[in-house]
mmCIF file of C-alpha atoms in Angstrom:
data_model
loop_
_atom_site.group_PDB
_atom_site.id
_atom_site.type_symbol
_atom_site.label_atom_id
_atom_site.label_comp_id
_atom_site.label_asym_id
_atom_site.label_seq_id
_atom_site.Cartn_x
_atom_site.Cartn_y
_atom_site.Cartn_z
ATOM 1 C CA MET A 1 -10.800 -0.991 11.361
ATOM 2 C CA ASP A 2 -7.511 0.225 12.756
ATOM 3 C CA LEU A 3 -7.751 3.068 15.220
ATOM 4 C CA SER A 4 -4.520 4.777 16.124
ATOM 5 C CA PRO A 5 -3.987 5.324 19.848
ATOM 6 C CA ILE A 6 -4.641 8.707 21.368
ATOM 7 C CA PRO A 7 -1.409 9.892 22.982
ATOM 8 C CA SER A 8 -1.734 11.133 26.534
ATOM 9 C CA PRO A 9 -0.174 14.510 27.238
ATOM 10 C CA SER A 10 2.857 14.669 29.511
ATOM 11 C CA ALA A 11 2.262 18.307 30.415
ATOM 12 C CA PRO A 12 -1.049 20.061 31.126
ATOM 13 C CA ASP A 13 -0.525 22.565 28.293
ATOM 14 C CA GLU A 14 0.241 19.884 25.705
ATOM 15 C CA GLN A 15 -2.403 19.365 23.001
ATOM 16 C CA ILE A 16 -4.009 15.966 22.585
ATOM 17 C CA SER A 17 -3.606 14.617 19.064
ATOM 18 C CA ILE A 18 -6.531 12.503 17.908
ATOM 19 C CA GLU A 19 -5.862 10.340 14.875
ATOM 20 C CA GLU A 20 -8.725 9.274 12.640
ATOM 21 C CA PRO A 21 -9.430 5.712 11.567
ATOM 22 C CA LEU A 22 -7.719 4.925 8.275
ATOM 23 C CA CYS A 23 -11.032 4.376 6.517
ATOM 24 C CA ALA A 24 -12.052 7.979 7.308
ATOM 25 C CA VAL A 25 -8.739 9.341 6.043
ATOM 26 C CA PHE A 26 -9.001 7.285 2.854
ATOM 27 C CA ARG A 27 -12.675 8.145 2.334
ATOM 28 C CA ARG A 28 -12.011 11.885 2.713
ATOM 29 C CA ARG A 29 -9.091 11.779 0.261
ATOM 30 C CA LEU A 30 -11.119 9.852 -2.316
ATOM 31 C CA LYS A 31 -14.014 12.300 -1.977
ATOM 32 C CA ALA A 32 -11.649 15.255 -2.448
ATOM 33 C CA ASP A 33 -10.412 13.583 -5.643
ATOM 34 C CA GLY A 34 -13.982 12.978 -6.855
ATOM 35 C CA GLN A 35 -13.787 9.213 -6.324
ATOM 36 C CA LYS A 36 -15.873 6.762 -4.330
ATOM 37 C CA TYR A 37 -15.012 4.636 -1.328
ATOM 38 C CA THR A 38 -16.135 1.314 -2.769
ATOM 39 C CA PRO A 39 -16.469 -2.020 -0.958
ATOM 40 C CA GLU A 40 -13.496 -3.281 -3.009
ATOM 41 C CA ARG A 41 -11.305 -0.384 -1.879
ATOM 42 C CA ALA A 42 -12.437 -0.881 1.715
ATOM 43 C CA ARG A 43 -11.511 -4.570 1.530
ATOM 44 C CA VAL A 44 -8.068 -3.777 0.069
ATOM 45 C CA LEU A 45 -7.451 -1.195 2.808
ATOM 46 C CA ASP A 46 -8.469 -3.717 5.469
ATOM 47 C CA ALA A 47 -6.128 -6.340 3.975
ATOM 48 C CA VAL A 48 -3.234 -3.841 4.035
ATOM 49 C CA ILE A 49 -3.930 -3.080 7.705
ATOM 50 C CA GLN A 50 -3.682 -6.807 8.478
ATOM 51 C CA ILE A 51 -0.183 -7.120 6.965
ATOM 52 C CA ASN A 52 2.704 -6.652 9.357
ATOM 53 C CA GLY A 53 5.615 -4.972 7.586
ATOM 54 C CA MET A 54 6.327 -4.671 3.885
ATOM 55 C CA PHE A 55 4.182 -6.249 1.212
ATOM 56 C CA GLU A 56 4.049 -6.658 -2.547
ATOM 57 C CA ALA A 57 0.900 -6.075 -4.583
ATOM 58 C CA GLU A 58 0.932 -9.735 -5.663
ATOM 59 C CA GLN A 59 1.024 -10.839 -2.013
ATOM 60 C CA LEU A 60 -1.941 -8.583 -1.260
ATOM 61 C CA LEU A 61 -3.833 -10.038 -4.231
ATOM 62 C CA THR A 62 -3.106 -13.587 -3.038
ATOM 63 C CA ASN A 63 -4.163 -12.772 0.536
ATOM 64 C CA LEU A 64 -7.480 -11.320 -0.654
ATOM 65 C CA ARG A 65 -8.217 -14.200 -3.021
ATOM 66 C CA ASN A 66 -7.309 -16.770 -0.353
ATOM 67 C CA SER A 67 -9.842 -15.120 1.955
ATOM 68 C CA GLY A 68 -12.542 -15.691 -0.678
ATOM 69 C CA PHE A 69 -12.670 -12.136 -2.019
ATOM 70 C CA ARG A 70 -12.721 -11.727 -5.792
ATOM 71 C CA VAL A 71 -10.562 -8.799 -6.810
ATOM 72 C CA SER A 72 -8.653 -7.903 -9.958
ATOM 73 C CA LYS A 73 -4.958 -7.117 -10.129
ATOM 74 C CA ALA A 74 -5.852 -3.712 -11.603
ATOM 75 C CA THR A 75 -8.021 -2.886 -8.573
ATOM 76 C CA ILE A 76 -5.152 -3.783 -6.240
ATOM 77 C CA TYR A 77 -2.653 -1.576 -8.082
ATOM 78 C CA ARG A 78 -5.056 1.359 -8.434
ATOM 79 C CA THR A 79 -6.044 1.178 -4.767
ATOM 80 C CA ILE A 80 -2.412 1.025 -3.636
ATOM 81 C CA LYS A 81 -1.725 4.143 -5.726
ATOM 82 C CA LEU A 82 -4.703 5.914 -4.138
ATOM 83 C CA MET A 83 -3.502 4.900 -0.669
ATOM 84 C CA GLN A 84 -0.040 6.282 -1.515
ATOM 85 C CA ASP A 85 -1.612 9.574 -2.572
ATOM 86 C CA ALA A 86 -3.527 9.667 0.729
ATOM 87 C CA GLY A 87 -0.346 9.085 2.768
ATOM 88 C CA ILE A 88 -1.553 5.726 4.069
ATOM 89 C CA VAL A 89 1.120 3.545 2.473
ATOM 90 C CA THR A 90 4.512 4.313 1.044
ATOM 91 C CA ARG A 91 6.644 2.566 -1.515
ATOM 92 C CA VAL A 92 9.709 1.031 0.070
ATOM 93 C CA LEU A 93 12.800 1.350 -2.070
ATOM 94 C CA VAL A 94 14.451 -2.046 -2.162
ATOM 95 C CA ASP A 95 16.664 -3.295 -4.958
ATOM 96 C CA GLY A 96 14.681 -5.663 -7.143
ATOM 97 C CA ASP A 97 12.007 -5.720 -9.780
ATOM 98 C CA GLN A 98 8.927 -5.938 -7.543
ATOM 99 C CA PRO A 99 7.878 -2.738 -5.777
ATOM 100 C CA ARG A 100 7.165 -3.164 -2.080
ATOM 101 C CA PHE A 101 4.883 -1.086 0.089
ATOM 102 C CA GLN A 102 4.347 -0.464 3.777
ATOM 103 C CA LEU A 103 1.574 0.974 5.917
ATOM 104 C CA VAL A 104 2.807 4.277 7.352
ATOM 105 C CA TYR A 105 -0.221 6.247 8.530
ATOM 106 C CA GLY A 106 -0.727 6.155 12.280
ATOM 107 C CA SER A 107 2.270 3.910 12.843
ATOM 108 C CA GLU A 108 5.677 4.477 14.342
ATOM 109 C CA PRO A 109 8.330 5.314 11.741
ATOM 110 C CA ASP A 110 10.032 2.213 10.395
ATOM 111 C CA ASP A 111 13.448 3.465 9.405
ATOM 112 C CA GLN A 112 15.418 0.931 7.437
ATOM 113 C CA ILE A 113 18.792 -0.284 6.310
ATOM 114 C CA VAL A 114 18.436 -1.922 2.906
ATOM 115 C CA VAL A 115 21.139 -4.559 2.406
ATOM 116 C CA VAL A 116 21.213 -4.250 -1.374
ATOM 117 C CA ASP A 117 23.354 -7.281 -2.207
ATOM 118 C CA GLU A 118 21.121 -9.541 -0.086
ATOM 119 C CA GLU A 119 17.754 -7.904 -0.937
ATOM 120 C CA ARG A 120 17.105 -7.747 2.798
ATOM 121 C CA VAL A 121 15.684 -4.940 4.930
ATOM 122 C CA ILE A 122 16.633 -4.319 8.551
ATOM 123 C CA SER A 123 14.216 -2.182 10.580
ATOM 124 C CA VAL A 124 15.889 0.280 12.927
ATOM 125 C CA ARG A 125 14.577 2.726 15.500
ATOM 126 C CA ALA A 126 16.061 6.214 15.417
ATOM 127 C CA PRO A 127 14.163 8.556 17.766
ATOM 128 C CA GLU A 128 16.589 11.363 16.944
ATOM 129 C CA LEU A 129 15.208 11.351 13.378
ATOM 130 C CA VAL A 130 11.697 11.922 14.717
ATOM 131 C CA ALA A 131 12.959 14.929 16.682
ATOM 132 C CA LEU A 132 14.774 16.268 13.596
ATOM 133 C CA ARG A 133 11.701 15.697 11.404
ATOM 134 C CA ASP A 134 9.436 17.510 13.867
ATOM 135 C CA ARG A 135 11.856 20.432 14.250
ATOM 136 C CA LEU A 136 12.285 20.875 10.486
ATOM 137 C CA ALA A 137 8.525 20.812 9.902
ATOM 138 C CA ALA A 138 7.886 23.263 12.773
ATOM 139 C CA GLU A 139 10.451 25.688 11.345
ATOM 140 C CA HIS A 140 8.213 25.924 8.292
ATOM 141 C CA GLY A 141 4.972 26.208 10.269
ATOM 142 C CA LEU A 142 4.019 22.591 9.626
ATOM 143 C CA ARG A 143 3.231 19.513 11.709
ATOM 144 C CA ALA A 144 5.049 16.393 10.542
ATOM 145 C CA THR A 145 2.822 13.349 10.147
ATOM 146 C CA GLY A 146 5.500 10.845 9.195
ATOM 147 C CA HIS A 147 8.786 10.273 7.471
ATOM 148 C CA ARG A 148 10.805 7.701 5.560
ATOM 149 C CA PHE A 149 14.499 7.115 6.111
ATOM 150 C CA GLN A 150 16.469 4.420 4.338
ATOM 151 C CA VAL A 151 20.141 3.633 4.287
ATOM 152 C CA PHE A 152 21.355 1.547 1.354
ATOM 153 C CA ALA A 153 24.293 -0.698 2.208
ATOM 154 C CA VAL A 154 26.236 -3.746 1.051
ATOM 155 C CA ARG A 155 27.948 -6.373 3.152
ATOM 156 C CA GLU A 156 31.637 -5.594 3.625
ATOM 157 C CA ALA A 157 34.001 -8.109 2.069
ATOM 158 C CA GLU A 158 35.686 -10.392 4.571
ATOM 159 C CA PRO A 159 39.427 -9.660 4.808
ATOM 160 C CA HIS A 160 41.577 -12.494 3.446
ATOM 161 C CA ASP A 161 44.528 -13.663 5.580
#
C-alpha cells in the first residue's frame, strides 16, 4: 500500500504531519458511510495507486482484468465514486465524453492546463497556489488537504502573412 512521506519540520516548533495509508483513509470513510471495505474495493484502490497520472474507468477495468482479477464495470464505477467521496481521487475536467480521474490524496498538487482543442493536459507546478490555498483555509480555521486548479485553453491561431 502507498504510504505518504512524513515531512520533516524545518523549525523546532513546527508540527509533524503524519499521513495515513490510503487504505486506512478509505476504510474509515466507508465505515462512516455504513459500507464495507471489501477485497474488490481494496484491489481497485491498489490499481488506482499503481496508475501514474490521469485514468479512465475503462482503463482501470482493463488493467485489473489483465492482471487476472475478475471485476465488474459497476464495481469499478461505484468504487471510483466512493474514492471521490473520500477525497482520494478527483474527476479531472477535460473536454470529451469519457470522464477522467486522478489520485490526489497524499500527492503533490497536479495543477493543469487543459488544451481543449487538442484534448491534451499539461501538468504545471504552481507553488504560489499552495500558499494561497493554505492561507485561505487558515483564515477559516481549516487545514487544506489538497486543491484542484485547471486552466482551459485553446491553441492560438497562427498569424497569416
